[in-house]
Coordinates of C-alpha atoms in Angstrom, one line a residue:
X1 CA -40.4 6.2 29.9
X2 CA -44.1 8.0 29.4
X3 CA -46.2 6.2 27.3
X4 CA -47.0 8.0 24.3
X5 CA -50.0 7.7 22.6
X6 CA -49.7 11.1 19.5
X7 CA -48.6 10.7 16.1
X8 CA -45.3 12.4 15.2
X9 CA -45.0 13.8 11.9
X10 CA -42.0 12.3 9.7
X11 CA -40.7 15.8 9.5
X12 CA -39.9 15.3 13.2
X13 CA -38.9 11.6 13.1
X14 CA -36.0 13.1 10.9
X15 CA -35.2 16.2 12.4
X16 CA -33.9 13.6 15.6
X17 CA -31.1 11.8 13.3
X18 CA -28.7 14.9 13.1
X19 CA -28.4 14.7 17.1
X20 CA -26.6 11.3 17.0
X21 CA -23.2 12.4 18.4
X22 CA -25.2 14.4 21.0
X23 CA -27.0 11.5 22.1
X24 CA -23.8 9.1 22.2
X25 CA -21.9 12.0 24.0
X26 CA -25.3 11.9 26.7
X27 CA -25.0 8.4 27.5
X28 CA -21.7 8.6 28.0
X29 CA -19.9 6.6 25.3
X30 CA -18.2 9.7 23.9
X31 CA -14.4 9.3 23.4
X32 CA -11.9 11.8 22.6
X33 CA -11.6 11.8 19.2
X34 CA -14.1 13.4 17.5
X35 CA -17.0 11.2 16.1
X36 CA -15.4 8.1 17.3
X37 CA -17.0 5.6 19.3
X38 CA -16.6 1.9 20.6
X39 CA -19.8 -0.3 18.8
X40 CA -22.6 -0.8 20.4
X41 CA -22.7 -4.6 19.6
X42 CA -19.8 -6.0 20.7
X43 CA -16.3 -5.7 23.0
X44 CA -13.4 -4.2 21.2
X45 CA -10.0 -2.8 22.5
X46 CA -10.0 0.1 20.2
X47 CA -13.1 2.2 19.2
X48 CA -14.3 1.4 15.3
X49 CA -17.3 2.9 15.3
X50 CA -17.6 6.5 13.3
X51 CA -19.9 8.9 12.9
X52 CA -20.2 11.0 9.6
X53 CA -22.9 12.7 7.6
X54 CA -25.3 10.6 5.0
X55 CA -23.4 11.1 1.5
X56 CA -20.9 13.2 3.4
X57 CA -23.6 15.9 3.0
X58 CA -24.5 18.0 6.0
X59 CA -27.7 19.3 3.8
X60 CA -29.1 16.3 4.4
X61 CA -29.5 16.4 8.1
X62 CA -29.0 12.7 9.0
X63 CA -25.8 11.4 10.8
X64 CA -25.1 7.7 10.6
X65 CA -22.2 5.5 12.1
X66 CA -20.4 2.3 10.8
X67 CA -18.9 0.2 12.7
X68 CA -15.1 -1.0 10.9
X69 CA -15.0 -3.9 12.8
X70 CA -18.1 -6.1 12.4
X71 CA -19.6 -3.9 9.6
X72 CA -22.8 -2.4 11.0
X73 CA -24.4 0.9 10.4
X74 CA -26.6 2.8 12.7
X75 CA -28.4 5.7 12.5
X76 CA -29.9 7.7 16.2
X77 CA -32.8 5.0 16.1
X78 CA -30.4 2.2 15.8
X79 CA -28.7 3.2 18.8
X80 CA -31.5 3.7 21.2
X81 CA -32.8 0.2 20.4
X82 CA -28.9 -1.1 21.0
X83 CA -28.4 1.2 24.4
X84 CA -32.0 1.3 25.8
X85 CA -33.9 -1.8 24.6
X86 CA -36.5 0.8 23.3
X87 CA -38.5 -0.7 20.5
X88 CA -40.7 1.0 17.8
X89 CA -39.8 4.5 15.7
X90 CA -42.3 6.6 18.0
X91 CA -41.1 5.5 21.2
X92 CA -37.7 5.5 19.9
X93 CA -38.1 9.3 18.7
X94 CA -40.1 9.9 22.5
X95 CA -37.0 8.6 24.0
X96 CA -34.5 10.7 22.3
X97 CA -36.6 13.5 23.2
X98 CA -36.0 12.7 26.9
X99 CA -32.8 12.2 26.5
X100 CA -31.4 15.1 24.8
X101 CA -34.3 18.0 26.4
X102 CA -31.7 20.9 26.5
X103 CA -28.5 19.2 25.7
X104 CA -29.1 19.6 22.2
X105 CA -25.7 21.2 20.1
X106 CA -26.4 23.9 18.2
X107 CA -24.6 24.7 15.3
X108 CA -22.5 27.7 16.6
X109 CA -22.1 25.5 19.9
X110 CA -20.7 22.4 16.8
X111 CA -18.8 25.0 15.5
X112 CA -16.9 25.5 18.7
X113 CA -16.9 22.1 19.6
X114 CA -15.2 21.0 16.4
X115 CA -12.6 24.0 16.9
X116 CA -11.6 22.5 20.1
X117 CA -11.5 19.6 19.2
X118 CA -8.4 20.4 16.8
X119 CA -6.5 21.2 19.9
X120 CA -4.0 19.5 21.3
X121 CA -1.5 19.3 24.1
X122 CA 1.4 22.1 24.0
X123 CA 4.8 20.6 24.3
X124 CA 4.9 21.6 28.3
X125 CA 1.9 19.5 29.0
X126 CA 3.5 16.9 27.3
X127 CA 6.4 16.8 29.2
X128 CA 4.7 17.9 32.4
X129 CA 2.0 14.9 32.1
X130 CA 5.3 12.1 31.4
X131 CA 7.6 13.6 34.1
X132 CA 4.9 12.4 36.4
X133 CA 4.8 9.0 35.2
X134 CA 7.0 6.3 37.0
X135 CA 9.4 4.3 34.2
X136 CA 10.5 2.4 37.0
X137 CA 7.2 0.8 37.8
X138 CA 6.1 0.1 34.4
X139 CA 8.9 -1.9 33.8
X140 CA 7.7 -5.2 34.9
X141 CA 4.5 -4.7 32.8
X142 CA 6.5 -3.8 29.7
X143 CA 8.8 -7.0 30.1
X144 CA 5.2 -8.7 30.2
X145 CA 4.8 -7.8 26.7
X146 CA 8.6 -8.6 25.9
X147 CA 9.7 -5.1 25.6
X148 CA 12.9 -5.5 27.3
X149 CA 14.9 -2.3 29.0
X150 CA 16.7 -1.5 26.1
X151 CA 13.4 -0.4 23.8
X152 CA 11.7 1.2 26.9
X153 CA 15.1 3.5 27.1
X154 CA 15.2 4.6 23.6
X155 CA 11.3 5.2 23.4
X156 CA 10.6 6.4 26.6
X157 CA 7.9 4.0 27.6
X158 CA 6.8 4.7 30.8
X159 CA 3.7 3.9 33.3
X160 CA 0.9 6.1 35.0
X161 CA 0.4 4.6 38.4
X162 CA -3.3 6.6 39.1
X163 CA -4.7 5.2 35.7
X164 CA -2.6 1.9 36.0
X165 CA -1.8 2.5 32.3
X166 CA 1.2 2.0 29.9
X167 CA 2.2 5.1 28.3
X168 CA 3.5 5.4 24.7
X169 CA 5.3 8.7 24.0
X170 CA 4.9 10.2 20.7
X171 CA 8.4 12.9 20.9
X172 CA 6.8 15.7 22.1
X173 CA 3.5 15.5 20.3
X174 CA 1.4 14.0 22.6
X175 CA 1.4 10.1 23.9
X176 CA -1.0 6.8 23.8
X177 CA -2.2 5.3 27.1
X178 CA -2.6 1.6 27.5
X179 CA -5.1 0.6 30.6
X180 CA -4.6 -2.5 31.9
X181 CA -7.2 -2.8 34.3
X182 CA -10.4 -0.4 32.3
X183 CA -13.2 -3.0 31.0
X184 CA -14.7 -0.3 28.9
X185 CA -11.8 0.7 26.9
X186 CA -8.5 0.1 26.9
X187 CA -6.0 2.7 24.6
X188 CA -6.7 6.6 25.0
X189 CA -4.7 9.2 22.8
X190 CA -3.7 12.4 24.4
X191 CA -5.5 15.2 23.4
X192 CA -5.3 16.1 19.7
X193 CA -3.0 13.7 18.7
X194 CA -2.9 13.3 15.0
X195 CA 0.2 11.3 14.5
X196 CA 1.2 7.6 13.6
X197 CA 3.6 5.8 15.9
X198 CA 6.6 5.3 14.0
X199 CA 10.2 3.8 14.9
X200 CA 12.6 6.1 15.0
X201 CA 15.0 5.2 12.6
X202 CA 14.0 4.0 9.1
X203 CA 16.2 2.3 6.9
X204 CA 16.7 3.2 2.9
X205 CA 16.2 -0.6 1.8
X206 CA 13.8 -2.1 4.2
X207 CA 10.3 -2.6 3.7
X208 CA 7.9 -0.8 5.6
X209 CA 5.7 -2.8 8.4
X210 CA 2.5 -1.6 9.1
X211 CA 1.0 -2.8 12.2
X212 CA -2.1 -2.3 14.2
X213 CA -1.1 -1.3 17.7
X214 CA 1.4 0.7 18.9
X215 CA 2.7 -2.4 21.1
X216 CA 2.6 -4.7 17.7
X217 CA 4.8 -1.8 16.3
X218 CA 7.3 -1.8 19.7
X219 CA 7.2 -5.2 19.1
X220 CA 8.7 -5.6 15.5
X221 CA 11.4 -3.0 16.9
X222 CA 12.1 -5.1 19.9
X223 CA 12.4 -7.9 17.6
X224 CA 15.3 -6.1 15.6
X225 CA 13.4 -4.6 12.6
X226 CA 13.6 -0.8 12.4
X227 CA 11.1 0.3 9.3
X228 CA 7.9 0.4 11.3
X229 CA 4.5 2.8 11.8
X230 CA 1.3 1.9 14.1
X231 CA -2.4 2.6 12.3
X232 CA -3.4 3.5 16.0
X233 CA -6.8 1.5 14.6
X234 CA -7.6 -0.7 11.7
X235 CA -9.8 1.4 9.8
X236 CA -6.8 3.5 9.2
X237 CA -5.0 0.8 6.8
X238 CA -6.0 1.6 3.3
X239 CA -5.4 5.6 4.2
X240 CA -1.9 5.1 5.4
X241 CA -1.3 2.5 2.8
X242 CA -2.2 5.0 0.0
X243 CA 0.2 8.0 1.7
X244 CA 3.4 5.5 2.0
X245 CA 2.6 3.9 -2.0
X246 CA 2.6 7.9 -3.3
X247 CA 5.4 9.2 -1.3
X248 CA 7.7 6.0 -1.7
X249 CA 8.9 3.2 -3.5
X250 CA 9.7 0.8 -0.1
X251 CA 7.7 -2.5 -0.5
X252 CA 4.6 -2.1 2.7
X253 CA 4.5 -5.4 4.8
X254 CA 0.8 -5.4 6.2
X255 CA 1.0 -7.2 10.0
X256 CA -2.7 -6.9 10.8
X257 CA -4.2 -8.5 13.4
X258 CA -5.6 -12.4 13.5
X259 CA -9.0 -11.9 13.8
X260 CA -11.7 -11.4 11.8
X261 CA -11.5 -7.4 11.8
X262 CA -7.9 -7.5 10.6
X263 CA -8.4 -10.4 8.0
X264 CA -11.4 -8.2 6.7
X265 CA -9.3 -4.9 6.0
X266 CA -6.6 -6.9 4.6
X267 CA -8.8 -8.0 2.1
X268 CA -10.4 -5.0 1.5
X269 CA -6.8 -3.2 1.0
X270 CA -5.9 -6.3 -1.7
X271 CA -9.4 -5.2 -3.1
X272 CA -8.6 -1.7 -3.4
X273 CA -5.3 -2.1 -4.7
X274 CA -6.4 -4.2 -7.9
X275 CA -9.1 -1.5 -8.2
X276 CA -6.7 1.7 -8.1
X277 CA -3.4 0.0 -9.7
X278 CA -1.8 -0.2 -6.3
X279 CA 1.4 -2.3 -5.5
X280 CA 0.2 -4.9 -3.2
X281 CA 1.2 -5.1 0.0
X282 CA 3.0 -7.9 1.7
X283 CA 1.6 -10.2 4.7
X284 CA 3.9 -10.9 6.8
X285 CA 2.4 -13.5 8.3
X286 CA 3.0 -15.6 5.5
X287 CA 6.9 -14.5 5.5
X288 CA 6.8 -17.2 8.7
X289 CA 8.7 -20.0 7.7
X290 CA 6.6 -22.0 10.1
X291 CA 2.7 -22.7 10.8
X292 CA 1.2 -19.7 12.6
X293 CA 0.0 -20.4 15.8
X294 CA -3.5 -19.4 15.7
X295 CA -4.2 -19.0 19.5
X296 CA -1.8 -16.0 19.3
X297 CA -3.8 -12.7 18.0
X298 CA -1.5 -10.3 17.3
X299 CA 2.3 -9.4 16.6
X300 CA 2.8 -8.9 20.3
X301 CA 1.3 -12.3 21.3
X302 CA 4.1 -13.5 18.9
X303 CA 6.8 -12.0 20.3
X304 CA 5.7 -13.3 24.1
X305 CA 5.2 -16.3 22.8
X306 CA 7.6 -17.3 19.7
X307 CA 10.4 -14.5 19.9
X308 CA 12.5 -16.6 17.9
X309 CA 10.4 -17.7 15.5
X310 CA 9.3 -13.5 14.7
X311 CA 13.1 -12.3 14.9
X312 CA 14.1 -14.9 12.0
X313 CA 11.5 -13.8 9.8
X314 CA 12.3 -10.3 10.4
X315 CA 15.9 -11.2 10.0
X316 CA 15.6 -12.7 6.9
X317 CA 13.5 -9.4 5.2
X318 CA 16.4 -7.2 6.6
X319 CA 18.5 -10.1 4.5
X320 CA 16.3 -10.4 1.5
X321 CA 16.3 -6.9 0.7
X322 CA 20.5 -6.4 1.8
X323 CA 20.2 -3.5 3.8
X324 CA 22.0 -2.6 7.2
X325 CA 20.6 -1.3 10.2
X326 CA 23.0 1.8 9.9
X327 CA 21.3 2.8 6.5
X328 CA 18.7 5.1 7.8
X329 CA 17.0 8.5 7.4
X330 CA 17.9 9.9 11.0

């Protein structure tokens, strides 16, 4: 970088932090859904970094991004000095200016931008895109995770051999890809998919589980309990949480993850619900009638690892609330 020996006005200096997204979507770390990205400061398996507008107020010309998993924010600056190393406000601002040159959005070009990105995948190129993948192959990789034939069947799980992925099928609405092999990132949604991973069937009586992954979801199914819907991320929870408490009267069983991300937005969720006049959730972790083994991370880690020990818990909801399995909604 040129050394840089003017002043730059303040004027300026802010004029730079609308062009944020442009300058993650430069250095590559765009994903896509919109103003999403994976944080700058650590590894993560899904992205938890978002971008949105200071006060949610496009008048004031300044994008930020938080980070849902460790907690920090960022404005354009931020994120130079994270990416690049680059140290000081005016070389900082310099920088930016050689990054972006002429691959700055404009308004009209946002505009389109944001229009497109509420597209999504027709029905054909669903089905076109999964008749291609091999169920076959991914077999051995979903009995991996202790999916067995049975759950693969009934939800379709299949594999992509070129982007030695897992795929998750959402009906016809679009699918979740799970790359085994990808150190940058490792689940990518089909294009404008919108929806939750849910189990099929739910039943009348049975609580509903709320789980961070779409494999922690396919694993509470696998383990026999059919009242179950995926976040698709953490920093989902307390949005989902508030739909199923308004639409519902079914007790919500939160099955975050074991780290610190999960432990943080369950806590925040209890927070909110004291705060709002929420029912409280339920953590089914501590529906486990024995210790919890903290080397495993996640529902799925459970159910590779203690299978029996998750079905009896699950089997003794279903028998604490004295439903059926054949009690559903279709």
């Amino acid at each position: 970088m040129k050394n840089n020996n003017g002043t730059v006005h303040p004027s300026k200096i802010k004029e730079m932090k609308k062009y944020l997204d442009d300058y993650m979507r430069i250095k590559g770390r765009a994903l896509r859904e919109k103003n999403t990205y994976f944080c700058v400061l650590h590894d993560e398996k899904r992205p938890s970094l978002k971008s949105y507008w200071l006060n949610n107020d496009p008048n004031t010309g300044v994008r930020k991004a938080k980070c849902f998993s460790c907690g920090a924010s960022f404005d354009v600056y931020d994120l130079v000095a994270a990416l690049e190393g680059v140290k000081g406000l005016k070389e900082q601002y310099y920088r930016l200016c050689e990054v972006l040159g002429e691959n700055i959005t404009t308004e009209e070009e946002r505009e389109k931008e944001a229009n497109k990105s509420k597209q999504k995948l027709t029905v054909d190129e669903v089905e076109e895109y999964l008749s291609k993948c091999n169920q076959m192959t991914g077999i051995p990789f979903w009995k991996e995770r202790g999916i067995t034939e049975k759950t693969i069947l009934e939800y379709g799980l299949t594999y992509d051999e070129g982007k030695k992925a897992l795929v998750i099928p959402f009906g016809k609405e679009g699918y979740v890809q799970r790359y085994l092999q990808h150190s940058s990132y490792r689940y990518i949604k089909s294009l404008g998919l919108r929806d939750y991973f849910r189990s099929h069937n739910m039943n009348r009586k049975f609580p509903i589980i709320l789980t961070e992954g779409e494999i922690d979801a396919l694993s509470i199914i696998e383990a026999g309990y059919p009242n179950v819907i995926s976040l698709g991320s953490i920093v989902n929870l307390i949005n989902v949480y508030e739909g199923i408490v308004a639409t519902t009267d079914l007790d919500v069983i939160i099955a975050v993850d074991l780290d610190d991300a999960g432990q943080k937005w369950k806590q925040d969720l209890i927070d909110t619900c004291v705060t709002i006049g929420w029912r409280k959730p339920i953590n089914l972790w501590d529906c486990m009638v024995q210790p919890i083994d903290i080397s495993c991370k996640d529902i799925n880690d459970y159910l590779v690892n203690h299978r029996f020990i998750l079905e009896d818990c699950l089997g003794g909801l279903k028998e604490l609330y004295g439903g059926s399995d054949e009690e559903t909604n279709g």
